[in-house]
């Protein structure tokens, strides 16, 4: 999965935690089971076009929901000026339990009006070959000596899905975001670092704390520097978010705990950990084999967050271009349940954020939080702090994401692209549309 570049908790939230605490965890994945990914509360339904001529506009700062079929190609339009950097991220969500192959995935390309590629990114399932959220982004970066993709005008976003012949052919849901980054008042360094501290710090102090992971970027559980333990089910992906400021360096590991199951089995990619930046772009990934003994996956040392990293080469450098919330996605291979039992596995995350925070670059306007929509910003902070403290399992996190989100946001979720209301714009309160299958029951 690689990218190539050119303070308070509401009563509703507390009530949701109390309500879900007694419920059983969601069972391990079953074939054709909808992925529990929680989409943005303000996501608007949109349908991709077969041709650039009919492509609908992705407005700046908005979140959209769509879907794509096997070998599908969707076109969207973004209108850009000549001053801001622009990013379009796509999260693809296959159904749990579906059969996938190594090369199955999505590709996102941003093109100018001559069809030239500004940048593209590909996200594939990889050797684990099981259903999990896949994220990638394409961008237009303003560069002094660049000859293309610098002018104002209409640009095309092409989203493509690759699917092996033996893979399950169902549609994948998509979450799409278009955000921009303001320019600088004055030019800064344009050369990315070639060296940075590589010595991993020791174990974080304070002892382990419990954290229940979220289902995706929107409900990712907030954690900080330290050691965190979580109970995870095979075949699922858990999301966590960590604040990494300008000038700070991130270190992260994930350990899959031992099991007392008497088995001589072996899973080649038992645990996978991926680090995404605030724009939902992949920075680095790591994985580990598993044979029933404790195993650890460790991200390699990354450069401190700096504006000039975007001018470097490789995801690990370019991805550390922006201060803000970084996301850890931890996935467990479904083979673990088959070979070591269906009980949840213990996973320990160790997170270190080294260095003092530095001042942000001299932007021409406030940067804001590019990874979160304004309508979700405060809600996510309050609710996910509560989730992290409670240490609830994935099943309860899902219910919290569906129940508390509805109560806090006070607005109805947008119908999925496959529903009767798809393509008719954003659903609103009292519109009579059928709730999305990802939302709570109507009786809630």
Short mmCIF file of C-alpha atoms in Angstrom, two decimals:
data_model
loop_
_atom_site.label_atom_id
_atom_site.label_comp_id
_atom_site.label_asym_id
_atom_site.label_seq_id
_atom_site.Cartn_x
_atom_site.Cartn_y
_atom_site.Cartn_z
CA UNK A 1 0.00 0.00 0.00
CA UNK A 2 2.06 2.86 -1.30
CA UNK A 3 1.74 6.42 -2.52
CA UNK A 4 3.58 7.87 -5.47
CA UNK A 5 3.93 11.69 -5.54
CA UNK A 6 4.50 14.61 -8.52
CA UNK A 7 -13.64 19.58 27.57
CA UNK A 8 -16.70 18.18 28.08
CA UNK A 9 -18.64 14.95 27.63
CA UNK A 10 -22.33 15.33 26.88
CA UNK A 11 -25.02 13.36 28.70
CA UNK A 12 -25.91 11.71 25.40
CA UNK A 13 -22.37 10.40 24.99
CA UNK A 14 -22.25 9.13 28.58
CA UNK A 15 -25.62 7.47 28.18
CA UNK A 16 -24.44 5.74 25.02
CA UNK A 17 -21.44 4.28 26.82
CA UNK A 18 -23.63 2.98 29.65
CA UNK A 19 -26.06 1.49 27.17
CA UNK A 20 -23.45 -0.34 25.11
CA UNK A 21 -21.31 -1.57 28.02
CA UNK A 22 -23.61 -4.52 28.64
CA UNK A 23 -23.95 -5.55 25.00
CA UNK A 24 -21.92 -8.43 23.54
CA UNK A 25 -19.10 -7.71 21.14
CA UNK A 26 -19.84 -7.87 17.43
CA UNK A 27 -18.95 -11.39 16.23
CA UNK A 28 -15.97 -12.00 14.01
CA UNK A 29 -16.51 -11.25 10.34
CA UNK A 30 -19.01 -13.23 8.34
CA UNK A 31 -19.19 -13.41 4.57
CA UNK A 32 -21.00 -10.43 3.11
CA UNK A 33 -21.32 -8.63 6.45
CA UNK A 34 -21.28 -4.82 6.02
CA UNK A 35 -18.06 -3.28 7.24
CA UNK A 36 -18.80 -1.30 10.44
CA UNK A 37 -16.88 1.74 9.18
CA UNK A 38 -18.48 4.92 10.56
CA UNK A 39 -18.82 7.49 7.79
CA UNK A 40 -18.65 11.23 8.36
CA UNK A 41 -21.83 12.52 10.00
CA UNK A 42 -22.25 15.18 7.31
CA UNK A 43 -21.37 12.96 4.32
CA UNK A 44 -23.32 13.85 1.20
CA UNK A 45 -24.30 11.24 -1.37
CA UNK A 46 -22.63 11.68 -4.75
CA UNK A 47 -22.42 9.55 -7.89
CA UNK A 48 -19.22 9.38 -9.89
CA UNK A 49 -19.46 9.94 -13.65
CA UNK A 50 -18.18 7.69 -16.41
CA UNK A 51 -16.77 10.71 -18.25
CA UNK A 52 -15.05 13.92 -17.13
CA UNK A 53 -17.73 15.81 -19.07
CA UNK A 54 -20.45 14.91 -16.56
CA UNK A 55 -18.36 14.84 -13.39
CA UNK A 56 -20.00 16.35 -10.29
CA UNK A 57 -18.08 18.90 -8.21
CA UNK A 58 -16.44 18.00 -4.92
CA UNK A 59 -16.68 21.17 -2.85
CA UNK A 60 -13.81 22.23 -0.62
CA UNK A 61 -14.09 21.09 2.98
CA UNK A 62 -16.93 18.64 2.32
CA UNK A 63 -17.23 14.89 2.85
CA UNK A 64 -19.01 12.69 0.31
CA UNK A 65 -20.22 9.12 0.15
CA UNK A 66 -20.34 7.03 -3.01
CA UNK A 67 -19.71 3.46 -4.20
CA UNK A 68 -17.67 1.70 -6.87
CA UNK A 69 -18.04 -1.67 -8.56
CA UNK A 70 -15.35 -4.13 -9.68
CA UNK A 71 -13.00 -2.57 -12.24
CA UNK A 72 -15.06 0.61 -11.90
CA UNK A 73 -13.86 4.08 -12.93
CA UNK A 74 -15.45 7.19 -11.44
CA UNK A 75 -14.79 10.84 -12.30
CA UNK A 76 -15.28 13.86 -10.05
CA UNK A 77 -14.39 17.53 -10.50
CA UNK A 78 -12.59 19.96 -8.21
CA UNK A 79 -12.18 23.68 -8.91
CA UNK A 80 -8.80 24.94 -7.74
CA UNK A 81 -7.13 28.34 -7.51
CA UNK A 82 -3.44 29.01 -8.15
CA UNK A 83 -2.48 29.58 -4.49
CA UNK A 84 -3.57 26.66 -2.34
CA UNK A 85 -2.40 23.07 -2.16
CA UNK A 86 -5.30 20.67 -2.71
CA UNK A 87 -5.96 17.13 -1.54
CA UNK A 88 -8.63 14.56 -2.39
CA UNK A 89 -8.72 11.47 -0.18
CA UNK A 90 -10.71 8.31 -0.82
CA UNK A 91 -11.49 5.59 1.72
CA UNK A 92 -12.77 2.35 0.19
CA UNK A 93 -14.78 0.02 2.43
CA UNK A 94 -15.25 -3.60 1.24
CA UNK A 95 -17.78 -5.84 2.96
CA UNK A 96 -16.31 -8.00 5.71
CA UNK A 97 -15.70 -11.64 4.90
CA UNK A 98 -15.60 -11.14 1.14
CA UNK A 99 -12.95 -12.96 -0.85
CA UNK A 100 -10.16 -10.64 -1.98
CA UNK A 101 -6.77 -11.02 -3.64
CA UNK A 102 -3.43 -9.32 -2.99
CA UNK A 103 -3.81 -6.77 -5.81
CA UNK A 104 -7.42 -5.74 -5.10
CA UNK A 105 -7.60 -2.04 -4.26
CA UNK A 106 -8.19 1.51 -5.41
CA UNK A 107 -6.22 4.17 -7.24
CA UNK A 108 -6.81 7.92 -6.95
CA UNK A 109 -5.48 10.30 -9.61
CA UNK A 110 -5.69 14.08 -9.85
CA UNK A 111 -5.45 15.39 -13.43
CA UNK A 112 -5.28 18.84 -15.00
CA UNK A 113 -7.41 19.98 -17.96
CA UNK A 114 -4.94 18.35 -20.40
CA UNK A 115 -5.26 14.99 -18.70
CA UNK A 116 -1.79 15.22 -17.18
CA UNK A 117 -1.30 13.57 -13.80
CA UNK A 118 -0.64 15.93 -10.90
CA UNK A 119 -0.24 12.99 -8.52
CA UNK A 120 -1.70 9.56 -7.90
CA UNK A 121 -1.85 6.99 -5.13
CA UNK A 122 -2.72 3.32 -4.92
CA UNK A 123 -4.01 1.38 -1.92
CA UNK A 124 -4.18 -2.43 -2.16
CA UNK A 125 -5.28 -5.21 0.18
CA UNK A 126 -1.77 -6.69 0.28
CA UNK A 127 -0.63 -10.14 1.29
CA UNK A 128 -3.16 -10.37 4.13
CA UNK A 129 -5.84 -10.49 1.41
CA UNK A 130 -8.83 -9.74 3.63
CA UNK A 131 -11.48 -7.00 3.70
CA UNK A 132 -10.39 -3.82 5.45
CA UNK A 133 -10.77 -0.06 4.88
CA UNK A 134 -8.27 1.17 2.28
CA UNK A 135 -7.27 4.86 2.05
CA UNK A 136 -5.33 6.86 -0.52
CA UNK A 137 -5.08 10.48 -1.60
CA UNK A 138 -3.97 12.52 -4.58
CA UNK A 139 -2.81 16.13 -4.35
CA UNK A 140 -1.86 19.29 -6.22
CA UNK A 141 1.18 20.91 -4.59
CA UNK A 142 2.20 24.43 -5.51
CA UNK A 143 5.89 24.41 -6.41
CA UNK A 144 7.98 27.35 -7.61
CA UNK A 145 9.56 25.68 -10.64
CA UNK A 146 6.72 23.28 -11.55
CA UNK A 147 5.40 23.49 -15.11
CA UNK A 148 2.04 21.73 -14.75
CA UNK A 149 -0.90 21.56 -12.35
CA UNK A 150 -0.17 25.05 -11.00
CA UNK A 151 -2.85 27.14 -12.70
CA UNK A 152 -6.38 27.87 -11.54
CA UNK A 153 -9.21 25.95 -13.12
CA UNK A 154 -11.12 22.67 -13.21
CA UNK A 155 -9.26 19.49 -12.33
CA UNK A 156 -10.43 15.90 -12.60
CA UNK A 157 -10.35 13.28 -9.84
CA UNK A 158 -10.29 9.73 -11.19
CA UNK A 159 -11.07 6.88 -8.77
CA UNK A 160 -10.38 3.37 -10.07
CA UNK A 161 -10.90 -0.03 -8.51
CA UNK A 162 -8.86 -3.10 -9.37
CA UNK A 163 -10.40 -6.50 -8.72
CA UNK A 164 -9.03 -9.99 -9.36
CA UNK A 165 -11.21 -12.45 -11.25
CA UNK A 166 -11.55 -14.71 -8.21
CA UNK A 167 -12.54 -11.87 -5.85
CA UNK A 168 -16.07 -11.20 -4.62
CA UNK A 169 -17.60 -8.77 -7.15
CA UNK A 170 -19.78 -6.65 -4.85
CA UNK A 171 -19.67 -2.84 -4.66
CA UNK A 172 -17.36 -1.05 -2.23
CA UNK A 173 -18.58 2.02 -0.35
CA UNK A 174 -16.42 5.13 -0.69
CA UNK A 175 -15.82 8.13 1.57
CA UNK A 176 -14.34 11.09 -0.33
CA UNK A 177 -12.95 14.35 1.06
CA UNK A 178 -11.62 17.45 -0.70
CA UNK A 179 -9.59 19.83 1.44
CA UNK A 180 -7.15 22.64 0.68
CA UNK A 181 -4.09 23.95 2.46
CA UNK A 182 -3.42 27.72 2.35
CA UNK A 183 -0.22 29.09 0.92
CA UNK A 184 2.61 30.67 2.88
CA UNK A 185 3.17 34.39 3.47
CA UNK A 186 6.82 33.89 2.73
CA UNK A 187 8.75 31.04 1.14
CA UNK A 188 10.38 28.55 3.46
CA UNK A 189 12.85 25.69 2.93
CA UNK A 190 12.23 23.60 -0.17
CA UNK A 191 14.69 20.80 0.54
CA UNK A 192 13.51 17.83 2.60
CA UNK A 193 15.83 16.41 5.26
CA UNK A 194 17.97 13.41 4.36
CA UNK A 195 18.79 12.40 7.93
CA UNK A 196 16.92 12.38 11.25
CA UNK A 197 17.18 10.65 14.64
CA UNK A 198 16.83 6.91 14.20
CA UNK A 199 17.27 5.64 17.76
CA UNK A 200 13.95 4.36 19.09
CA UNK A 201 13.13 5.69 22.56
CA UNK A 202 12.62 3.37 25.52
CA UNK A 203 9.29 2.14 26.81
CA UNK A 204 6.90 5.01 27.58
CA UNK A 205 6.27 5.50 31.28
CA UNK A 206 3.06 5.52 33.27
CA UNK A 207 2.06 1.91 32.76
CA UNK A 208 -0.47 0.53 30.25
CA UNK A 209 -3.87 2.14 29.73
CA UNK A 210 -6.90 0.69 27.97
CA UNK A 211 -8.18 1.95 24.64
CA UNK A 212 -11.00 0.73 22.42
CA UNK A 213 -10.23 1.43 18.76
CA UNK A 214 -12.64 3.05 16.32
CA UNK A 215 -13.90 1.65 13.02
CA UNK A 216 -12.30 4.33 10.83
CA UNK A 217 -11.00 7.87 10.60
CA UNK A 218 -14.19 9.52 11.83
CA UNK A 219 -14.47 7.65 15.13
CA UNK A 220 -10.79 6.86 15.72
CA UNK A 221 -10.07 6.62 19.46
CA UNK A 222 -7.85 9.38 20.81
CA UNK A 223 -4.63 8.20 22.45
CA UNK A 224 -1.42 9.99 23.40
CA UNK A 225 2.17 9.11 24.15
CA UNK A 226 2.26 5.96 26.25
CA UNK A 227 1.38 2.27 26.31
CA UNK A 228 -2.15 1.22 25.40
CA UNK A 229 -3.82 -2.19 25.50
CA UNK A 230 -6.82 -3.22 23.44
CA UNK A 231 -8.92 -6.32 22.81
CA UNK A 232 -9.23 -6.99 19.08
CA UNK A 233 -11.06 -9.51 16.94
CA UNK A 234 -9.55 -11.36 14.00
CA UNK A 235 -10.57 -9.95 10.62
CA UNK A 236 -11.16 -6.44 11.91
CA UNK A 237 -9.36 -3.07 11.64
CA UNK A 238 -9.11 -0.64 14.57
CA UNK A 239 -8.31 3.07 14.29
CA UNK A 240 -6.54 5.35 16.77
CA UNK A 241 -5.50 9.00 16.46
CA UNK A 242 -2.43 10.68 17.90
CA UNK A 243 -1.54 14.39 17.90
CA UNK A 244 1.89 14.99 16.31
CA UNK A 245 2.80 18.68 16.14
CA UNK A 246 5.23 20.57 13.95
CA UNK A 247 8.82 19.56 14.75
CA UNK A 248 7.85 16.36 16.57
CA UNK A 249 8.92 12.84 15.64
CA UNK A 250 6.62 9.83 15.84
CA UNK A 251 7.53 6.29 16.92
CA UNK A 252 5.00 3.47 17.10
CA UNK A 253 4.81 -0.29 17.66
CA UNK A 254 1.99 -2.81 17.94
CA UNK A 255 2.41 -6.13 19.76
CA UNK A 256 0.09 -9.10 19.27
CA UNK A 257 -0.05 -10.94 22.59
CA UNK A 258 0.56 -14.65 23.10
CA UNK A 259 -2.22 -17.22 23.28
CA UNK A 260 -2.47 -20.41 25.32
CA UNK A 261 -4.11 -22.25 22.45
CA UNK A 262 -2.24 -25.48 21.73
CA UNK A 263 -1.46 -24.96 18.10
CA UNK A 264 1.56 -25.20 15.85
CA UNK A 265 -0.11 -22.93 13.31
CA UNK A 266 1.52 -19.98 11.59
CA UNK A 267 0.01 -16.86 10.03
CA UNK A 268 2.40 -15.01 7.71
CA UNK A 269 0.83 -11.59 8.22
CA UNK A 270 -1.02 -11.84 11.52
CA UNK A 271 -1.02 -8.13 12.39
CA UNK A 272 -0.65 -5.11 10.14
CA UNK A 273 -0.21 -1.52 11.34
CA UNK A 274 -0.50 1.51 9.05
CA UNK A 275 0.21 5.15 9.85
CA UNK A 276 -1.82 7.80 7.99
CA UNK A 277 -1.27 11.56 8.10
CA UNK A 278 -4.02 14.15 8.85
CA UNK A 279 -4.95 14.12 5.16
CA UNK A 280 -5.53 10.34 5.21
CA UNK A 281 -2.40 9.64 3.20
CA UNK A 282 -0.32 6.56 3.97
CA UNK A 283 3.00 7.37 5.64
CA UNK A 284 4.39 3.97 6.62
CA UNK A 285 3.26 0.44 7.41
CA UNK A 286 4.59 -2.57 9.27
CA UNK A 287 3.44 -6.13 9.88
CA UNK A 288 4.43 -9.24 11.79
CA UNK A 289 4.02 -12.99 11.47
CA UNK A 290 2.29 -14.89 14.28
CA UNK A 291 2.76 -18.36 15.74
CA UNK A 292 1.00 -18.02 19.08
CA UNK A 293 3.91 -16.25 20.76
CA UNK A 294 4.01 -12.49 21.32
CA UNK A 295 5.06 -10.69 18.13
CA UNK A 296 5.67 -7.00 17.42
CA UNK A 297 5.35 -4.78 14.35
CA UNK A 298 7.33 -1.54 14.45
CA UNK A 299 7.18 1.50 12.18
CA UNK A 300 10.61 2.62 11.05
CA UNK A 301 11.87 5.96 12.41
CA UNK A 302 10.20 8.83 10.54
CA UNK A 303 11.38 12.42 10.05
CA UNK A 304 10.03 15.11 12.38
CA UNK A 305 6.95 16.87 11.01
CA UNK A 306 8.03 19.73 8.72
CA UNK A 307 6.54 21.66 5.82
CA UNK A 308 9.57 20.93 3.60
CA UNK A 309 9.05 17.17 3.89
CA UNK A 310 6.59 17.43 1.01
CA UNK A 311 9.50 18.13 -1.33
CA UNK A 312 11.23 14.85 -0.47
CA UNK A 313 10.81 11.41 -1.96
CA UNK A 314 8.90 8.45 -0.57
CA UNK A 315 5.75 8.23 1.51
CA UNK A 316 7.66 8.16 4.77
CA UNK A 317 9.10 11.64 4.12
CA UNK A 318 6.36 13.33 2.08
CA UNK A 319 3.66 12.06 4.42
CA UNK A 320 5.12 13.93 7.42
CA UNK A 321 4.25 17.26 5.80
CA UNK A 322 1.65 18.55 8.23
CA UNK A 323 1.17 18.90 11.96
CA UNK A 324 -2.05 17.51 13.37
CA UNK A 325 -3.81 14.23 14.06
CA UNK A 326 -2.10 11.14 12.69
CA UNK A 327 -3.98 7.85 12.48
CA UNK A 328 -2.89 4.31 13.37
CA UNK A 329 -4.89 1.53 11.72
CA UNK A 330 -4.29 -1.92 13.20
CA UNK A 331 -5.66 -4.96 11.33
CA UNK A 332 -5.79 -8.59 12.46
CA UNK A 333 -5.82 -11.35 9.87
CA UNK A 334 -9.03 -13.49 9.95
CA UNK A 335 -6.82 -16.60 9.76
CA UNK A 336 -5.96 -15.98 13.41
CA UNK A 337 -9.47 -17.05 14.43
CA UNK A 338 -9.28 -20.22 12.35
CA UNK A 339 -5.90 -21.26 13.73
CA UNK A 340 -5.84 -19.88 17.28
CA UNK A 341 -9.50 -19.60 18.29
CA UNK A 342 -12.26 -17.02 17.96
CA UNK A 343 -11.68 -15.23 21.25
CA UNK A 344 -10.43 -11.61 21.00
CA UNK A 345 -6.66 -11.12 20.92
CA UNK A 346 -4.75 -8.78 23.17
CA UNK A 347 -2.84 -6.02 21.35
CA UNK A 348 -0.51 -3.48 22.92
CA UNK A 349 0.28 -0.15 21.22
CA UNK A 350 3.36 1.80 22.26
CA UNK A 351 3.42 5.39 21.07
CA UNK A 352 6.20 7.94 21.47
CA UNK A 353 6.08 11.55 20.29
CA UNK A 354 9.57 12.99 20.67
CA UNK A 355 10.67 16.64 20.62
CA UNK A 356 9.14 19.97 21.50
CA UNK A 357 6.35 21.36 19.36
CA UNK A 358 7.41 24.18 17.03
CA UNK A 359 5.45 27.07 15.59
CA UNK A 360 3.49 26.38 12.42
CA UNK A 361 4.75 27.79 9.12
CA UNK A 362 3.56 31.33 8.25
CA UNK A 363 0.31 30.42 6.48
CA UNK A 364 -1.71 33.18 4.86
CA UNK A 365 -4.81 32.08 6.78
CA UNK A 366 -5.62 29.69 9.65
CA UNK A 367 -4.81 26.11 8.77
CA UNK A 368 -7.58 24.51 10.84
CA UNK A 369 -7.92 20.72 11.07
CA UNK A 370 -7.74 19.40 7.55
CA UNK A 371 -8.56 15.84 8.57
CA UNK A 372 -11.92 16.56 10.27
CA UNK A 373 -15.03 18.35 9.06
CA UNK A 374 -16.04 21.34 11.16
CA UNK A 375 -19.36 19.74 12.11
CA UNK A 376 -17.62 16.73 13.67
CA UNK A 377 -14.61 18.37 15.28
CA UNK A 378 -15.84 18.99 18.83
CA UNK A 379 -18.13 15.98 18.88
CA UNK A 380 -15.38 13.56 17.95
CA UNK A 381 -13.02 14.93 20.56
CA UNK A 382 -15.47 14.55 23.45
CA UNK A 383 -16.87 11.18 22.42
CA UNK A 384 -13.62 9.46 21.50
CA UNK A 385 -11.85 10.57 24.68
CA UNK A 386 -14.63 8.75 26.51
CA UNK A 387 -14.23 5.68 24.32
CA UNK A 388 -10.47 5.57 24.91
CA UNK A 389 -10.91 5.86 28.67
CA UNK A 390 -13.58 3.18 28.80
CA UNK A 391 -11.48 0.67 26.88
CA UNK A 392 -14.56 -0.88 25.33
CA UNK A 393 -14.33 -3.55 22.63
CA UNK A 394 -14.96 -3.14 18.94
CA UNK A 395 -18.59 -4.15 19.12
CA UNK A 396 -19.37 -1.51 21.74
CA UNK A 397 -17.33 1.10 19.92
CA UNK A 398 -19.44 0.46 16.84
CA UNK A 399 -22.68 0.93 18.72
CA UNK A 400 -21.27 4.05 20.37
CA UNK A 401 -20.28 5.38 16.98
CA UNK A 402 -23.77 4.78 15.65
CA UNK A 403 -25.78 5.74 18.73
CA UNK A 404 -23.83 8.56 20.31
CA UNK A 405 -23.04 10.08 16.95
CA UNK A 406 -26.73 10.33 16.11
CA UNK A 407 -27.60 11.85 19.47
CA UNK A 408 -24.71 14.31 19.43
CA UNK A 409 -24.96 15.37 15.81
CA UNK A 410 -28.78 15.58 15.86
CA UNK A 411 -28.96 14.88 12.21
CA UNK A 412 -29.79 11.85 10.13
CA UNK A 413 -27.06 9.91 8.38
CA UNK A 414 -26.95 10.15 4.61
CA UNK A 415 -28.46 7.19 2.74
CA UNK A 416 -25.93 4.83 1.19
CA UNK A 417 -25.33 5.07 -2.54
CA UNK A 418 -27.19 1.83 -3.07
CA UNK A 419 -30.37 3.01 -1.34
CA UNK A 420 -33.44 4.52 -2.95
CA UNK A 421 -32.37 7.98 -1.96
CA UNK A 422 -28.89 7.72 -3.40
CA UNK A 423 -28.00 10.40 -5.90
CA UNK A 424 -30.72 12.77 -4.65
CA UNK A 425 -28.43 14.88 -2.48
CA UNK A 426 -28.03 15.01 1.26
CA UNK A 427 -30.80 13.64 3.44
CA UNK A 428 -32.13 15.87 6.16
CA UNK A 429 -34.35 15.56 9.20
CA UNK A 430 -37.92 14.70 8.36
CA UNK A 431 -37.23 13.92 4.72
CA UNK A 432 -38.81 10.49 4.97
CA UNK A 433 -35.86 8.62 3.51
CA UNK A 434 -34.83 5.17 4.69
CA UNK A 435 -31.89 5.27 7.10
CA UNK A 436 -28.56 3.96 5.85
CA UNK A 437 -27.75 0.39 6.99
CA UNK A 438 -24.78 1.86 8.88
CA UNK A 439 -27.06 3.94 11.09
CA UNK A 440 -28.94 2.93 14.23
CA UNK A 441 -32.36 1.24 14.18
CA UNK A 442 -35.30 3.55 13.65
CA UNK A 443 -36.54 2.87 17.17
CA UNK A 444 -33.45 4.49 18.78
#
